[in-house]
mmCIF file of C-alpha atoms in Angstrom:
data_model
loop_
_atom_site.group_PDB
_atom_site.id
_atom_site.type_symbol
_atom_site.label_atom_id
_atom_site.label_comp_id
_atom_site.label_asym_id
_atom_site.label_seq_id
_atom_site.Cartn_x
_atom_site.Cartn_y
_atom_site.Cartn_z
ATOM 1 C CA MET L 1487 -28.553 -61.634 26.324
ATOM 2 C CA ASP L 1488 -26.778 -61.061 29.336
ATOM 3 C CA ARG L 1489 -28.154 -60.160 32.713
ATOM 4 C CA LYS L 1490 -26.377 -56.626 32.690
ATOM 5 C CA LYS L 1491 -27.945 -55.831 29.237
ATOM 6 C CA ILE L 1492 -31.440 -57.057 30.273
ATOM 7 C CA ASN L 1493 -31.317 -54.829 33.534
ATOM 8 C CA ARG L 1494 -30.295 -51.763 31.419
ATOM 9 C CA LYS L 1495 -33.120 -52.450 29.048
ATOM 10 C CA TYR L 1496 -35.970 -52.235 31.721
ATOM 11 C CA LEU L 1497 -34.203 -49.620 33.690
ATOM 12 C CA TRP L 1498 -36.453 -46.991 32.437
ATOM 13 C CA LEU L 1499 -39.340 -48.757 34.050
ATOM 14 C CA LEU L 1500 -38.111 -47.796 37.480
ATOM 15 C CA PRO L 1501 -39.169 -44.328 37.598
ATOM 16 C CA LEU L 1502 -42.440 -45.379 35.945
ATOM 17 C CA LEU L 1503 -43.006 -47.800 38.710
ATOM 18 C CA LEU L 1504 -42.353 -45.209 41.252
ATOM 19 C CA ALA L 1505 -44.623 -42.619 39.920
ATOM 20 C CA ALA L 1506 -47.466 -45.344 39.465
ATOM 21 C CA LEU L 1507 -47.148 -45.796 43.375
ATOM 22 C CA VAL L 1508 -47.230 -42.114 43.975
ATOM 23 C CA CYS L 1509 -50.086 -42.192 41.791
ATOM 24 C CA GLY L 1510 -52.053 -44.785 43.659
ATOM 25 C CA CYS L 1511 -52.031 -42.773 46.834
ATOM 26 C CA TRP L 1512 -54.221 -40.024 44.891
ATOM 27 C CA LEU L 1513 -56.262 -42.641 42.908
ATOM 28 C CA PHE L 1514 -58.043 -44.084 46.024
ATOM 29 C CA SER L 1515 -59.306 -40.647 46.878
ATOM 30 C CA GLY L 1516 -62.913 -39.155 46.321
ATOM 31 C CA THR L 1517 -65.141 -36.287 47.134
ATOM 32 C CA TRP L 1518 -68.459 -36.763 48.710
ATOM 33 C CA VAL L 1519 -71.417 -34.253 49.093
ATOM 34 C CA ILE L 1520 -73.483 -33.754 52.293
ATOM 35 C CA ILE L 1521 -76.839 -31.936 51.935
ATOM 36 C CA TYR L 1522 -77.821 -30.902 55.763
ATOM 37 C CA ASP L 1523 -81.052 -29.482 56.205
ATOM 38 C CA VAL L 1524 -81.602 -27.428 59.193
ATOM 39 C CA ASP L 1525 -84.760 -27.793 61.026
ATOM 40 C CA ASN L 1526 -86.598 -24.530 61.443
ATOM 41 C CA ALA L 1527 -87.353 -25.398 65.024
ATOM 42 C CA ASP L 1528 -83.424 -25.565 65.721
ATOM 43 C CA ILE L 1529 -83.043 -22.029 64.637
ATOM 44 C CA PHE L 1530 -82.852 -19.808 67.392
ATOM 45 C CA ALA L 1531 -84.372 -16.511 66.747
ATOM 46 C CA THR L 1532 -84.854 -12.973 68.441
ATOM 47 C CA GLU L 1533 -85.745 -9.634 66.747
ATOM 48 C CA HIS L 1534 -82.250 -8.883 65.400
ATOM 49 C CA PHE L 1535 -80.525 -12.266 65.922
ATOM 50 C CA TYR L 1536 -80.499 -15.760 64.573
ATOM 51 C CA LYS L 1537 -78.175 -18.791 65.278
ATOM 52 C CA PHE L 1538 -78.151 -22.623 64.089
ATOM 53 C CA THR L 1539 -75.728 -25.215 64.818
ATOM 54 C CA VAL L 1540 -74.540 -27.430 62.129
ATOM 55 C CA ASP L 1541 -73.263 -30.734 63.182
ATOM 56 C CA LEU L 1542 -71.828 -33.006 60.205
ATOM 57 C CA THR L 1543 -70.367 -35.701 62.690
ATOM 58 C CA LYS L 1544 -74.120 -37.050 62.975
ATOM 59 C CA GLU L 1545 -74.099 -37.576 59.130
ATOM 60 C CA SER L 1546 -73.419 -41.373 58.001
ATOM 61 C CA VAL L 1547 -71.417 -40.011 55.012
ATOM 62 C CA TRP L 1548 -69.158 -37.765 57.512
ATOM 63 C CA GLN L 1549 -68.940 -40.858 59.909
ATOM 64 C CA ASP L 1550 -67.714 -43.226 56.945
ATOM 65 C CA HIS L 1551 -65.129 -41.053 56.034
ATOM 66 C CA LYS L 1552 -64.073 -38.829 59.051
ATOM 67 C CA ASP L 1553 -60.858 -40.989 59.784
ATOM 68 C CA ASP L 1554 -59.789 -40.393 56.205
ATOM 69 C CA LEU L 1555 -60.986 -36.992 55.606
ATOM 70 C CA ASP L 1556 -58.489 -34.753 53.618
ATOM 71 C CA ASN L 1557 -60.026 -31.623 53.166
ATOM 72 C CA ILE L 1558 -63.358 -29.572 52.820
ATOM 73 C CA GLU L 1559 -63.583 -28.811 49.010
ATOM 74 C CA ASP L 1560 -66.684 -26.598 48.944
ATOM 75 C CA ILE L 1561 -69.612 -25.284 51.294
ATOM 76 C CA ALA L 1562 -72.717 -23.646 50.297
ATOM 77 C CA ILE L 1563 -75.565 -22.281 52.326
ATOM 78 C CA THR L 1564 -78.895 -21.727 51.102
ATOM 79 C CA PHE L 1565 -81.899 -20.065 53.208
ATOM 80 C CA LYS L 1566 -85.148 -18.099 52.875
ATOM 81 C CA LEU L 1567 -85.503 -14.493 54.509
ATOM 82 C CA THR L 1568 -89.229 -13.132 54.727
ATOM 83 C CA ASN L 1569 -89.511 -9.581 55.594
ATOM 84 C CA ASN L 1570 -92.879 -9.005 57.101
ATOM 85 C CA LEU L 1571 -92.791 -5.157 57.386
ATOM 86 C CA SER L 1572 -92.679 -2.406 54.738
ATOM 87 C CA ASP L 1573 -89.136 -1.134 55.274
ATOM 88 C CA THR L 1574 -86.068 -2.879 53.661
ATOM 89 C CA ALA L 1575 -84.239 -5.285 55.756
ATOM 90 C CA THR L 1576 -80.599 -5.825 55.642
ATOM 91 C CA GLY L 1577 -78.688 -8.839 56.989
ATOM 92 C CA LYS L 1578 -75.031 -10.345 57.389
ATOM 93 C CA VAL L 1579 -74.270 -14.134 58.266
ATOM 94 C CA TYR L 1580 -71.306 -14.991 60.375
ATOM 95 C CA VAL L 1581 -69.819 -18.388 61.319
ATOM 96 C CA SER L 1582 -68.082 -19.553 64.558
ATOM 97 C CA SER L 1583 -66.916 -22.584 66.250
ATOM 98 C CA GLU L 1584 -68.441 -21.412 69.452
ATOM 99 C CA ASP L 1585 -72.155 -21.566 69.887
ATOM 100 C CA THR L 1586 -72.425 -19.458 72.942
ATOM 101 C CA LEU L 1587 -72.434 -16.052 71.455
ATOM 102 C CA SER L 1588 -75.662 -14.379 72.617
ATOM 103 C CA ASN L 1589 -75.939 -11.002 70.951
ATOM 104 C CA ALA L 1590 -75.152 -8.963 67.802
ATOM 105 C CA SER L 1591 -71.977 -7.345 69.120
ATOM 106 C CA SER L 1592 -70.469 -10.433 70.412
ATOM 107 C CA VAL L 1593 -70.980 -12.091 67.050
ATOM 108 C CA GLU L 1594 -69.407 -8.941 65.409
ATOM 109 C CA ASN L 1595 -66.366 -9.087 67.531
ATOM 110 C CA SER L 1596 -65.693 -12.955 67.633
ATOM 111 C CA ALA L 1597 -67.258 -14.587 64.635
ATOM 112 C CA THR L 1598 -66.173 -14.456 61.016
ATOM 113 C CA ILE L 1599 -68.222 -12.738 58.345
ATOM 114 C CA ILE L 1600 -69.072 -14.842 55.445
ATOM 115 C CA LEU L 1601 -72.345 -13.217 53.788
ATOM 116 C CA ASP L 1602 -72.691 -9.282 53.735
ATOM 117 C CA GLY L 1603 -74.890 -7.373 51.499
ATOM 118 C CA LEU L 1604 -78.208 -9.328 52.070
ATOM 119 C CA SER L 1605 -81.305 -7.260 51.494
ATOM 120 C CA VAL L 1606 -84.933 -8.014 51.570
ATOM 121 C CA PRO L 1607 -87.573 -5.484 50.231
ATOM 122 C CA GLY L 1608 -90.560 -4.692 52.521
ATOM 123 C CA ASN L 1609 -93.363 -7.233 52.467
ATOM 124 C CA ASP L 1610 -91.362 -9.580 50.217
ATOM 125 C CA SER L 1611 -88.969 -12.569 50.589
ATOM 126 C CA LEU L 1612 -85.613 -13.533 49.552
ATOM 127 C CA HIS L 1613 -84.355 -17.003 48.608
ATOM 128 C CA VAL L 1614 -80.701 -17.041 48.767
ATOM 129 C CA ASN L 1615 -79.866 -19.849 46.496
ATOM 130 C CA MET L 1616 -76.229 -21.311 45.717
ATOM 131 C CA ALA L 1617 -75.505 -18.610 42.980
ATOM 132 C CA HIS L 1618 -76.762 -15.824 45.103
ATOM 133 C CA TYR L 1619 -74.668 -17.315 48.034
ATOM 134 C CA TYR L 1620 -71.289 -17.505 45.990
ATOM 135 C CA ASP L 1621 -72.140 -14.020 44.739
ATOM 136 C CA LEU L 1622 -71.734 -12.894 48.444
ATOM 137 C CA LEU L 1623 -69.329 -15.234 49.975
ATOM 138 C CA GLN L 1624 -66.371 -14.089 51.754
ATOM 139 C CA ASN L 1625 -63.553 -15.543 54.042
ATOM 140 C CA PHE L 1626 -63.910 -19.017 52.256
ATOM 141 C CA GLU L 1627 -60.712 -20.386 53.863
ATOM 142 C CA THR L 1628 -61.963 -19.517 57.404
ATOM 143 C CA LEU L 1629 -65.251 -21.263 56.616
ATOM 144 C CA ARG L 1630 -63.490 -24.277 55.308
ATOM 145 C CA ASP L 1631 -61.318 -24.791 58.464
ATOM 146 C CA LEU L 1632 -64.504 -24.416 60.610
ATOM 147 C CA VAL L 1633 -66.537 -26.954 58.508
ATOM 148 C CA LYS L 1634 -63.505 -29.219 58.894
ATOM 149 C CA ILE L 1635 -64.010 -29.649 62.604
ATOM 150 C CA GLY L 1636 -67.503 -31.299 61.798
ATOM 151 C CA VAL L 1637 -69.424 -28.734 64.282
ATOM 152 C CA PHE L 1638 -70.059 -25.183 63.713
ATOM 153 C CA THR L 1639 -72.535 -22.234 64.325
ATOM 154 C CA SER L 1640 -73.687 -19.983 61.996
ATOM 155 C CA TYR L 1641 -75.244 -16.466 63.182
ATOM 156 C CA ALA L 1642 -77.413 -14.190 61.069
ATOM 157 C CA ILE L 1643 -77.785 -10.463 62.210
ATOM 158 C CA VAL L 1644 -80.658 -8.018 60.836
ATOM 159 C CA PRO L 1645 -79.526 -4.825 62.417
ATOM 160 C CA ASP L 1646 -82.787 -2.879 61.343
ATOM 161 C CA THR L 1647 -85.949 -2.786 63.510
ATOM 162 C CA VAL L 1648 -87.851 -5.077 61.318
ATOM 163 C CA ASN L 1649 -89.770 -8.361 61.495
ATOM 164 C CA VAL L 1650 -87.861 -10.813 59.473
ATOM 165 C CA LYS L 1651 -87.980 -14.811 59.481
ATOM 166 C CA PHE L 1652 -85.154 -16.691 58.716
ATOM 167 C CA ARG L 1653 -86.045 -20.284 57.282
ATOM 168 C CA ASP L 1654 -85.446 -23.289 55.313
ATOM 169 C CA VAL L 1655 -81.688 -23.428 55.843
ATOM 170 C CA THR L 1656 -79.525 -26.007 53.882
ATOM 171 C CA VAL L 1657 -75.942 -26.385 54.053
ATOM 172 C CA VAL L 1658 -74.142 -28.322 51.168
ATOM 173 C CA VAL L 1659 -70.702 -29.398 51.973
ATOM 174 C CA THR L 1660 -68.313 -31.245 49.766
ATOM 175 C CA PHE L 1661 -65.142 -33.005 51.337
ATOM 176 C CA SER L 1662 -62.494 -34.948 50.057
ATOM 177 C CA ALA L 1663 -61.209 -38.268 51.553
ATOM 178 C CA GLY L 1664 -59.501 -41.522 51.068
ATOM 179 C CA MET L 1665 -61.649 -44.495 49.824
ATOM 180 C CA MET J 2 -42.966 -29.578 44.782
ATOM 181 C CA LYS J 3 -43.108 -27.157 42.056
ATOM 182 C CA LYS J 4 -39.419 -27.283 41.595
ATOM 183 C CA ILE J 5 -39.423 -31.186 41.280
ATOM 184 C CA VAL J 6 -42.177 -31.080 38.579
ATOM 185 C CA CYS J 7 -40.270 -28.049 36.710
ATOM 186 C CA LEU J 8 -37.010 -29.984 36.929
ATOM 187 C CA SER J 9 -38.504 -33.028 35.618
ATOM 188 C CA LEU J 10 -40.132 -31.440 32.734
ATOM 189 C CA VAL J 11 -36.621 -29.767 31.826
ATOM 190 C CA VAL J 12 -35.025 -32.999 31.966
ATOM 191 C CA LEU J 13 -37.803 -34.627 29.685
ATOM 192 C CA PHE J 14 -37.447 -31.991 27.307
ATOM 193 C CA LEU J 15 -33.779 -32.115 27.156
ATOM 194 C CA MET J 16 -34.011 -36.029 26.715
ATOM 195 C CA GLY J 17 -36.584 -35.218 23.662
ATOM 196 C CA ILE J 18 -34.093 -32.654 22.269
ATOM 197 C CA SER J 19 -31.207 -34.911 22.260
ATOM 198 C CA SER J 20 -33.327 -37.556 21.074
ATOM 199 C CA VAL J 21 -34.519 -35.694 17.925
ATOM 200 C CA ALA J 22 -30.805 -34.940 17.200
ATOM 201 C CA TYR J 23 -30.370 -38.888 17.307
ATOM 202 C CA ALA J 24 -33.485 -40.063 15.665
ATOM 203 C CA GLY J 25 -34.812 -36.968 13.796
ATOM 204 C CA LYS J 26 -38.439 -38.026 14.154
ATOM 205 C CA PHE J 27 -41.235 -36.159 15.806
ATOM 206 C CA SER J 28 -45.097 -35.181 15.697
ATOM 207 C CA LEU J 29 -47.094 -32.134 16.567
ATOM 208 C CA GLY J 30 -50.975 -32.855 16.989
ATOM 209 C CA GLY J 31 -54.023 -31.970 18.841
ATOM 210 C CA PHE J 32 -56.865 -33.857 20.393
ATOM 211 C CA VAL J 33 -60.292 -33.292 21.893
ATOM 212 C CA GLY J 34 -62.419 -35.542 24.069
ATOM 213 C CA LEU J 35 -64.321 -36.205 27.167
ATOM 214 C CA ASN J 36 -63.269 -35.576 30.970
ATOM 215 C CA ILE J 37 -64.905 -37.962 33.296
ATOM 216 C CA PRO J 38 -64.490 -37.421 36.995
ATOM 217 C CA ILE J 39 -63.717 -40.416 39.074
ATOM 218 C CA ALA J 40 -65.514 -40.932 42.462
ATOM 219 C CA GLN J 41 -66.432 -37.085 42.621
ATOM 220 C CA GLU J 42 -69.718 -36.527 43.667
ATOM 221 C CA ASP J 43 -69.504 -32.803 43.076
ATOM 222 C CA MET J 44 -68.276 -32.601 39.357
ATOM 223 C CA GLY J 45 -70.024 -33.668 36.237
ATOM 224 C CA ASN J 46 -68.580 -34.864 33.150
ATOM 225 C CA GLY J 47 -67.071 -32.104 30.831
ATOM 226 C CA ILE J 48 -64.920 -31.592 27.596
ATOM 227 C CA LEU J 49 -61.407 -31.429 27.366
ATOM 228 C CA TYR J 50 -58.832 -30.182 24.448
ATOM 229 C CA GLY J 51 -55.428 -29.769 24.085
ATOM 230 C CA ALA J 52 -52.188 -30.000 21.959
ATOM 231 C CA LYS J 53 -49.313 -32.491 21.973
ATOM 232 C CA GLY J 54 -45.787 -33.492 20.655
ATOM 233 C CA ARG J 55 -44.312 -36.695 20.239
ATOM 234 C CA ILE J 56 -40.471 -37.110 20.261
ATOM 235 C CA LEU J 57 -39.289 -40.837 19.582
ATOM 236 C CA LEU J 58 -36.350 -41.572 21.920
ATOM 237 C CA LEU J 59 -35.990 -45.161 21.034
ATOM 238 C CA PRO J 60 -37.725 -47.713 18.946
ATOM 239 C CA PHE J 61 -39.975 -48.741 21.861
ATOM 240 C CA LEU J 62 -40.047 -45.210 23.850
ATOM 241 C CA GLY J 63 -41.072 -41.726 23.154
ATOM 242 C CA VAL J 64 -42.288 -38.728 25.202
ATOM 243 C CA ASP J 65 -45.054 -36.579 24.711
ATOM 244 C CA PRO J 66 -45.026 -33.054 25.809
ATOM 245 C CA ASN J 67 -48.570 -31.671 26.213
ATOM 246 C CA PHE J 68 -51.009 -28.936 27.203
ATOM 247 C CA VAL J 69 -54.736 -29.811 28.130
ATOM 248 C CA PHE J 70 -57.495 -27.809 29.298
ATOM 249 C CA SER J 71 -60.139 -29.932 30.741
ATOM 250 C CA GLN J 72 -63.729 -28.658 32.135
ATOM 251 C CA TYR J 73 -65.744 -30.411 34.646
ATOM 252 C CA GLY J 74 -69.558 -30.252 34.249
ATOM 253 C CA ASP J 75 -71.789 -28.564 36.455
ATOM 254 C CA LYS J 76 -73.391 -30.353 39.235
ATOM 255 C CA GLU J 77 -76.975 -30.277 40.272
ATOM 256 C CA HIS J 78 -78.129 -30.722 43.881
ATOM 257 C CA ASN J 79 -81.300 -31.430 44.924
ATOM 258 C CA VAL J 80 -81.874 -28.828 47.867
ATOM 259 C CA ARG J 81 -85.416 -28.970 49.708
ATOM 260 C CA GLY J 82 -87.051 -30.273 46.353
ATOM 261 C CA LYS J 83 -85.433 -27.754 44.303
ATOM 262 C CA THR J 84 -82.469 -28.309 41.797
ATOM 263 C CA GLU J 85 -79.476 -26.106 42.606
ATOM 264 C CA THR J 86 -76.503 -26.082 40.170
ATOM 265 C CA ARG J 87 -72.770 -25.685 40.952
ATOM 266 C CA GLU J 88 -70.454 -24.587 38.511
ATOM 267 C CA GLY J 89 -67.896 -27.594 37.759
ATOM 268 C CA GLY J 90 -64.518 -25.464 37.109
ATOM 269 C CA ASP J 91 -61.709 -26.338 35.111
ATOM 270 C CA ILE J 92 -58.034 -27.467 34.999
ATOM 271 C CA THR J 93 -55.213 -26.078 32.957
ATOM 272 C CA SER J 94 -52.375 -28.680 32.561
ATOM 273 C CA PHE J 95 -48.968 -28.970 31.033
ATOM 274 C CA GLY J 96 -46.735 -31.797 31.258
ATOM 275 C CA ALA J 97 -45.136 -34.692 29.595
ATOM 276 C CA ASP J 98 -45.991 -38.240 29.215
ATOM 277 C CA LEU J 99 -43.524 -41.216 28.606
ATOM 278 C CA VAL J 100 -44.972 -43.546 26.152
ATOM 279 C CA PHE J 101 -43.852 -46.988 25.634
ATOM 280 C CA GLY J 102 -44.922 -49.318 22.586
ATOM 281 C CA THR J 103 -43.517 -50.084 19.436
ATOM 282 C CA PHE J 104 -42.746 -47.063 17.322
ATOM 283 C CA SER J 105 -40.895 -48.805 14.190
ATOM 284 C CA GLY J 106 -41.511 -47.260 11.053
ATOM 285 C CA PHE J 107 -43.129 -50.194 9.262
ATOM 286 C CA SER J 108 -46.150 -50.516 11.787
ATOM 287 C CA LYS J 109 -49.448 -48.815 10.787
ATOM 288 C CA VAL J 110 -51.065 -49.442 14.034
ATOM 289 C CA ARG J 111 -49.399 -48.532 17.213
ATOM 290 C CA PHE J 112 -50.317 -49.783 20.736
ATOM 291 C CA TYR J 113 -48.642 -47.973 23.618
ATOM 292 C CA GLY J 114 -48.794 -47.448 27.321
ATOM 293 C CA LEU J 115 -48.162 -44.144 28.945
ATOM 294 C CA LEU J 116 -47.122 -42.521 32.114
ATOM 295 C CA GLY J 117 -46.580 -38.939 32.696
ATOM 296 C CA ILE J 118 -46.136 -35.875 35.320
ATOM 297 C CA ASN J 119 -47.733 -32.633 35.118
ATOM 298 C CA SER J 120 -48.427 -29.311 36.454
ATOM 299 C CA ASN J 121 -52.133 -28.745 37.033
ATOM 300 C CA THR J 122 -54.149 -25.388 37.982
ATOM 301 C CA LEU J 123 -57.507 -25.969 39.263
ATOM 302 C CA LYS J 124 -59.890 -23.180 39.036
ATOM 303 C CA ARG J 125 -63.510 -23.137 40.530
ATOM 304 C CA GLU J 126 -66.032 -20.047 41.477
ATOM 305 C CA LYS J 127 -65.074 -18.538 44.708
ATOM 306 C CA ILE J 128 -62.710 -21.215 45.524
ATOM 307 C CA PRO J 129 -58.856 -20.271 45.693
ATOM 308 C CA ASP J 130 -56.928 -21.423 42.607
ATOM 309 C CA GLN J 131 -54.666 -24.580 43.135
ATOM 310 C CA THR J 132 -51.672 -25.360 41.101
ATOM 311 C CA ARG J 133 -50.853 -28.920 42.121
ATOM 312 C CA LEU J 134 -48.797 -31.935 40.647
ATOM 313 C CA GLY J 135 -50.409 -34.456 38.816
ATOM 314 C CA LEU J 136 -49.768 -37.838 37.471
ATOM 315 C CA SER J 137 -51.028 -39.618 34.355
ATOM 316 C CA PHE J 138 -51.239 -43.305 33.123
ATOM 317 C CA GLY J 139 -53.077 -44.892 30.610
ATOM 318 C CA THR J 140 -53.166 -46.680 27.128
ATOM 319 C CA GLY J 141 -53.599 -45.678 23.506
ATOM 320 C CA ILE J 142 -53.650 -46.770 19.674
ATOM 321 C CA GLU J 143 -52.457 -44.842 16.789
ATOM 322 C CA PHE J 144 -53.449 -45.677 13.212
ATOM 323 C CA LEU J 145 -50.964 -44.291 10.446
ATOM 324 C CA PRO J 146 -52.729 -44.370 7.065
ATOM 325 C CA THR J 147 -49.691 -42.334 5.564
ATOM 326 C CA ASP J 148 -46.207 -41.833 6.593
ATOM 327 C CA VAL J 149 -46.943 -38.440 7.919
ATOM 328 C CA PHE J 150 -50.377 -38.511 9.561
ATOM 329 C CA SER J 151 -51.841 -40.562 12.318
ATOM 330 C CA ILE J 152 -55.351 -40.911 14.133
ATOM 331 C CA GLU J 153 -54.903 -41.551 17.765
ATOM 332 C CA VAL J 154 -57.510 -42.543 20.467
ATOM 333 C CA ARG J 155 -56.594 -43.106 24.019
ATOM 334 C CA ALA J 156 -57.685 -43.471 27.629
ATOM 335 C CA ARG J 157 -55.730 -41.707 30.237
ATOM 336 C CA VAL J 158 -56.340 -41.631 34.034
ATOM 337 C CA HIS J 159 -55.322 -38.140 35.117
ATOM 338 C CA THR J 160 -54.795 -37.960 39.080
ATOM 339 C CA ILE J 161 -54.216 -34.589 40.754
ATOM 340 C CA SER J 162 -53.114 -34.088 44.409
ATOM 341 C CA LEU J 163 -55.182 -31.549 46.242
ATOM 342 C CA ASP J 164 -54.096 -28.913 48.714
ATOM 343 C CA GLY J 165 -54.779 -30.766 52.393
ATOM 344 C CA GLY J 166 -54.256 -33.955 51.078
ATOM 345 C CA GLY J 167 -56.331 -36.356 48.928
ATOM 346 C CA GLY J 168 -56.767 -36.111 45.025
ATOM 347 C CA ARG J 169 -59.076 -35.487 42.040
ATOM 348 C CA ASP J 170 -58.957 -38.417 39.575
ATOM 349 C CA ASN J 171 -60.335 -37.940 36.101
ATOM 350 C CA LEU J 172 -60.681 -40.423 33.377
ATOM 351 C CA GLU J 173 -59.687 -38.734 29.883
ATOM 352 C CA LEU J 174 -61.094 -40.337 26.728
ATOM 353 C CA THR J 175 -59.424 -38.389 23.564
ATOM 354 C CA ALA J 176 -59.261 -38.754 19.821
ATOM 355 C CA GLY J 177 -56.849 -36.515 18.020
ATOM 356 C CA LEU J 178 -54.632 -36.280 14.735
ATOM 357 C CA ASN J 179 -50.801 -35.790 14.547
ATOM 358 C CA TYR J 180 -48.371 -34.988 12.114
ATOM 359 C CA TYR J 181 -45.022 -36.454 11.937
ATOM 360 C CA PHE J 182 -41.782 -34.563 10.855
ATOM 361 C CA GLY J 183 -38.390 -36.009 10.279
ATOM 362 C CA PRO J 184 -36.805 -38.749 8.471
ATOM 363 C CA GLU J 185 -38.228 -42.373 8.297
#
């Protein structure tokens, strides 16, 4: 068999080889999950206004992959609201890259709303678990961009004159990165 | 990128059609199996099923146009001592695999390798759908108890690019049945 015939016979391997190389770039990629508990003491609270900052850059998993980070794939926030008065309380949750917003109107003007329609009956509590969170979630793309920075601040606004406690906040972040 | 995928699929399809005219041998079949995410902390194992054809281009080369529906299993996270469940999502994929092995008419057992290209739509609750390019490679074995029926098992690594970079990689383990048409 001459050289030309051998070359032709194996020519079809070239596109396969090329595809395998491209494949390799995606093959060395994975997703990781960070479960970030916000200390109750780190939640700033006034009567109608709550805020906490999430700093993923301190997490070891984030530090391990920050240089190869591709994207934020998923974000969930779970928390507990307790209404200590008899009237129903309603609330909204916002996110922002700024941590200096100091009142409800500045939050409404500058931050991005992600949860609307929170409602806690009087003298009762509400555990916003992941299923409930996804039911209410909006503006996912903006939230994703903020989380990708690594540090963001979340604000909860309770407009009614009520006594609400905002507690046990956990942020679950899934990100993709090269291995 | 979509244009490249579509163009590649059209080329593969035309290659297949021209080959059928030449060889006159092709198969249709279905398969079921397990979808195992590789290095993905946010997904669990799920099932997959699909349909495919095989058009024999040459004694050592064929093309498998295919359609695959894969599910990811739900993932449980421990959040403050409570189990929170995140729905896994699913992938709808269509594409074509080149298969290379010994496809002569006398062999009752055929080993082959495969390498393919596909278009994938990833869906997950509350996350925008993505339609992305994917590539696959793997190996399989096909048993032919008769001239027209075959039983096939295979392992395929299916890598899918993601918006923003990176990818999702899955190991697909499947078993299926094929029916061959055309002259020997």
